[in-house]
């Protein structure tokens, strides 16, 4: 099993990040592509626009319900292919999942990490 890490895009890249994969659907504000040093950006493995909007704009949105809906999205064919590619990438290099989320442990990144570590 490969090694997966998380890092905020606003933190400086480091040599031990391995492959840097952006796991947000939108490019983060205020960060140049040069500074971000992103190796891969697969929007298909990120929450859909509808799910992302619901979670961020509904003050009553429950993280457990968000996680359930996002896991359902990750069961799609393109999403499963994207997860498989990340696992294959992590077989040879550490993979750092890069996000703009303020609290990656309580965001889609935590759900994504669980899915990546399942197989």
PDB file of C-alpha atoms in Angstrom:
ATOM      1  CA  UNK A   1       0.000   0.000   0.000  1.00  0.00           C
ATOM      2  CA  UNK A   2       1.300   3.403  -0.951  1.00  0.00           C
ATOM      3  CA  UNK A   3       1.696   6.351   1.318  1.00  0.00           C
ATOM      4  CA  UNK A   4      -0.871   9.146   1.170  1.00  0.00           C
ATOM      5  CA  UNK A   5      -0.490  12.476   2.954  1.00  0.00           C
ATOM      6  CA  UNK A   6      -2.459  15.701   3.012  1.00  0.00           C
ATOM      7  CA  UNK A   7      -1.317  19.284   2.844  1.00  0.00           C
ATOM      8  CA  UNK A   8      -2.949  22.653   2.413  1.00  0.00           C
ATOM      9  CA  UNK A   9      -2.084  24.333  -0.848  1.00  0.00           C
ATOM     10  CA  UNK A  10      -1.139  27.480   1.072  1.00  0.00           C
ATOM     11  CA  UNK A  11       1.712  25.589   2.771  1.00  0.00           C
ATOM     12  CA  UNK A  12       5.021  25.550   0.936  1.00  0.00           C
ATOM     13  CA  UNK A  13       5.723  22.484  -1.207  1.00  0.00           C
ATOM     14  CA  UNK A  14       8.590  20.326   0.007  1.00  0.00           C
ATOM     15  CA  UNK A  15      10.789  17.713  -1.599  1.00  0.00           C
ATOM     16  CA  UNK A  16       9.314  14.937   0.571  1.00  0.00           C
ATOM     17  CA  UNK A  17       5.767  15.592  -0.723  1.00  0.00           C
ATOM     18  CA  UNK A  18       6.355  13.120  -3.529  1.00  0.00           C
ATOM     19  CA  UNK A  19       3.661  13.536  -6.177  1.00  0.00           C
ATOM     20  CA  UNK A  20       1.372  16.476  -5.431  1.00  0.00           C
ATOM     21  CA  UNK A  21      -2.266  15.912  -6.412  1.00  0.00           C
ATOM     22  CA  UNK A  22      -4.820  18.713  -6.213  1.00  0.00           C
ATOM     23  CA  UNK A  23      -8.069  17.251  -4.874  1.00  0.00           C
ATOM     24  CA  UNK A  24     -10.279  20.350  -5.136  1.00  0.00           C
ATOM     25  CA  UNK A  25     -12.697  20.926  -8.026  1.00  0.00           C
ATOM     26  CA  UNK A  26     -11.800  24.623  -8.265  1.00  0.00           C
ATOM     27  CA  UNK A  27      -8.322  26.098  -8.473  1.00  0.00           C
ATOM     28  CA  UNK A  28      -7.508  27.744  -5.110  1.00  0.00           C
ATOM     29  CA  UNK A  29      -7.572  31.529  -5.043  1.00  0.00           C
ATOM     30  CA  UNK A  30      -4.330  33.408  -4.790  1.00  0.00           C
ATOM     31  CA  UNK A  31      -2.012  30.498  -5.627  1.00  0.00           C
ATOM     32  CA  UNK A  32      -0.062  30.407  -8.872  1.00  0.00           C
ATOM     33  CA  UNK A  33       0.420  27.132 -10.675  1.00  0.00           C
ATOM     34  CA  UNK A  34       4.172  27.587 -10.382  1.00  0.00           C
ATOM     35  CA  UNK A  35       4.025  27.981  -6.602  1.00  0.00           C
ATOM     36  CA  UNK A  36       1.581  25.091  -6.172  1.00  0.00           C
ATOM     37  CA  UNK A  37       3.782  22.571  -8.020  1.00  0.00           C
ATOM     38  CA  UNK A  38       0.838  20.266  -8.765  1.00  0.00           C
ATOM     39  CA  UNK A  39       1.638  17.041 -10.638  1.00  0.00           C
ATOM     40  CA  UNK A  40      -1.945  15.886 -11.184  1.00  0.00           C
ATOM     41  CA  UNK A  41      -5.415  17.425 -10.970  1.00  0.00           C
ATOM     42  CA  UNK A  42      -8.228  14.929 -11.522  1.00  0.00           C
ATOM     43  CA  UNK A  43     -11.487  16.787 -10.948  1.00  0.00           C
ATOM     44  CA  UNK A  44     -13.474  13.561 -11.321  1.00  0.00           C
ATOM     45  CA  UNK A  45     -12.379  12.374  -7.853  1.00  0.00           C
ATOM     46  CA  UNK A  46     -13.528  15.604  -6.205  1.00  0.00           C
ATOM     47  CA  UNK A  47     -17.053  16.223  -4.910  1.00  0.00           C
ATOM     48  CA  UNK A  48     -19.490  17.298  -7.610  1.00  0.00           C
ATOM     49  CA  UNK A  49     -20.418  20.961  -7.844  1.00  0.00           C
ATOM     50  CA  UNK A  50     -23.891  20.195  -6.456  1.00  0.00           C
ATOM     51  CA  UNK A  51     -22.519  18.292  -3.453  1.00  0.00           C
ATOM     52  CA  UNK A  52     -19.803  20.852  -2.798  1.00  0.00           C
ATOM     53  CA  UNK A  53     -22.299  23.727  -2.950  1.00  0.00           C
ATOM     54  CA  UNK A  54     -24.773  21.928  -0.678  1.00  0.00           C
ATOM     55  CA  UNK A  55     -22.119  21.200   1.951  1.00  0.00           C
ATOM     56  CA  UNK A  56     -20.545  24.654   1.954  1.00  0.00           C
ATOM     57  CA  UNK A  57     -23.727  26.710   1.783  1.00  0.00           C
ATOM     58  CA  UNK A  58     -26.148  24.760   3.953  1.00  0.00           C
ATOM     59  CA  UNK A  59     -25.460  25.567   7.594  1.00  0.00           C
ATOM     60  CA  UNK A  60     -27.425  22.473   8.586  1.00  0.00           C
ATOM     61  CA  UNK A  61     -25.339  20.214   6.347  1.00  0.00           C
ATOM     62  CA  UNK A  62     -24.155  17.202   8.287  1.00  0.00           C
ATOM     63  CA  UNK A  63     -20.627  15.912   7.635  1.00  0.00           C
ATOM     64  CA  UNK A  64     -21.749  12.274   7.954  1.00  0.00           C
ATOM     65  CA  UNK A  65     -24.403  12.862   5.279  1.00  0.00           C
ATOM     66  CA  UNK A  66     -21.867  14.681   3.103  1.00  0.00           C
ATOM     67  CA  UNK A  67     -19.449  11.742   3.481  1.00  0.00           C
ATOM     68  CA  UNK A  68     -22.186   9.269   2.541  1.00  0.00           C
ATOM     69  CA  UNK A  69     -23.079  11.252  -0.588  1.00  0.00           C
ATOM     70  CA  UNK A  70     -19.445  11.716  -1.581  1.00  0.00           C
ATOM     71  CA  UNK A  71     -18.720   7.999  -1.134  1.00  0.00           C
ATOM     72  CA  UNK A  72     -21.649   7.297  -3.463  1.00  0.00           C
ATOM     73  CA  UNK A  73     -20.129   9.664  -6.034  1.00  0.00           C
ATOM     74  CA  UNK A  74     -16.767   7.921  -5.685  1.00  0.00           C
ATOM     75  CA  UNK A  75     -18.385   4.636  -6.691  1.00  0.00           C
ATOM     76  CA  UNK A  76     -18.840   5.895 -10.267  1.00  0.00           C
ATOM     77  CA  UNK A  77     -16.749   4.385 -13.050  1.00  0.00           C
ATOM     78  CA  UNK A  78     -14.586   7.472 -13.717  1.00  0.00           C
ATOM     79  CA  UNK A  79     -14.085   8.032  -9.993  1.00  0.00           C
ATOM     80  CA  UNK A  80     -13.050   4.408  -9.384  1.00  0.00           C
ATOM     81  CA  UNK A  81     -10.579   4.722 -12.272  1.00  0.00           C
ATOM     82  CA  UNK A  82      -9.153   7.909 -10.731  1.00  0.00           C
ATOM     83  CA  UNK A  83      -8.787   6.231  -7.321  1.00  0.00           C
ATOM     84  CA  UNK A  84      -7.042   3.265  -8.941  1.00  0.00           C
ATOM     85  CA  UNK A  85      -4.613   5.608 -10.727  1.00  0.00           C
ATOM     86  CA  UNK A  86      -3.774   7.349  -7.448  1.00  0.00           C
ATOM     87  CA  UNK A  87      -3.142   4.007  -5.739  1.00  0.00           C
ATOM     88  CA  UNK A  88      -0.847   2.996  -8.596  1.00  0.00           C
ATOM     89  CA  UNK A  89       0.979   6.318  -8.355  1.00  0.00           C
ATOM     90  CA  UNK A  90       1.418   5.825  -4.604  1.00  0.00           C
ATOM     91  CA  UNK A  91       2.931   2.391  -5.148  1.00  0.00           C
ATOM     92  CA  UNK A  92       6.155   4.052  -6.326  1.00  0.00           C
ATOM     93  CA  UNK A  93       6.097   7.466  -4.640  1.00  0.00           C
ATOM     94  CA  UNK A  94       4.505   9.182  -1.669  1.00  0.00           C
ATOM     95  CA  UNK A  95       1.389  11.063  -2.798  1.00  0.00           C
ATOM     96  CA  UNK A  96       0.364  14.302  -1.133  1.00  0.00           C
ATOM     97  CA  UNK A  97      -3.277  15.259  -1.540  1.00  0.00           C
ATOM     98  CA  UNK A  98      -3.297  19.037  -1.769  1.00  0.00           C
ATOM     99  CA  UNK A  99      -6.368  21.071  -0.844  1.00  0.00           C
ATOM    100  CA  UNK A 100      -7.501  24.567   0.022  1.00  0.00           C
ATOM    101  CA  UNK A 101      -9.856  23.203   2.700  1.00  0.00           C
ATOM    102  CA  UNK A 102      -9.328  24.967   6.011  1.00  0.00           C
ATOM    103  CA  UNK A 103      -9.796  21.732   7.943  1.00  0.00           C
ATOM    104  CA  UNK A 104      -8.792  18.774   5.745  1.00  0.00           C
ATOM    105  CA  UNK A 105      -9.672  16.275   8.486  1.00  0.00           C
ATOM    106  CA  UNK A 106     -13.320  17.391   8.324  1.00  0.00           C
ATOM    107  CA  UNK A 107     -13.630  17.782   4.578  1.00  0.00           C
ATOM    108  CA  UNK A 108     -13.862  15.704   1.425  1.00  0.00           C
ATOM    109  CA  UNK A 109     -10.142  14.962   1.802  1.00  0.00           C
ATOM    110  CA  UNK A 110     -10.770  12.712   4.828  1.00  0.00           C
ATOM    111  CA  UNK A 111     -13.402  10.761   2.870  1.00  0.00           C
ATOM    112  CA  UNK A 112     -11.083  10.497  -0.119  1.00  0.00           C
ATOM    113  CA  UNK A 113      -8.228   9.229   2.060  1.00  0.00           C
ATOM    114  CA  UNK A 114     -10.493   6.545   3.533  1.00  0.00           C
ATOM    115  CA  UNK A 115     -11.440   5.403   0.048  1.00  0.00           C
ATOM    116  CA  UNK A 116      -7.822   5.343  -1.125  1.00  0.00           C
ATOM    117  CA  UNK A 117      -6.709   3.315   1.872  1.00  0.00           C
ATOM    118  CA  UNK A 118      -9.549   0.762   1.607  1.00  0.00           C
ATOM    119  CA  UNK A 119      -7.959  -1.426  -1.062  1.00  0.00           C
TER     120      UNK A 119
END
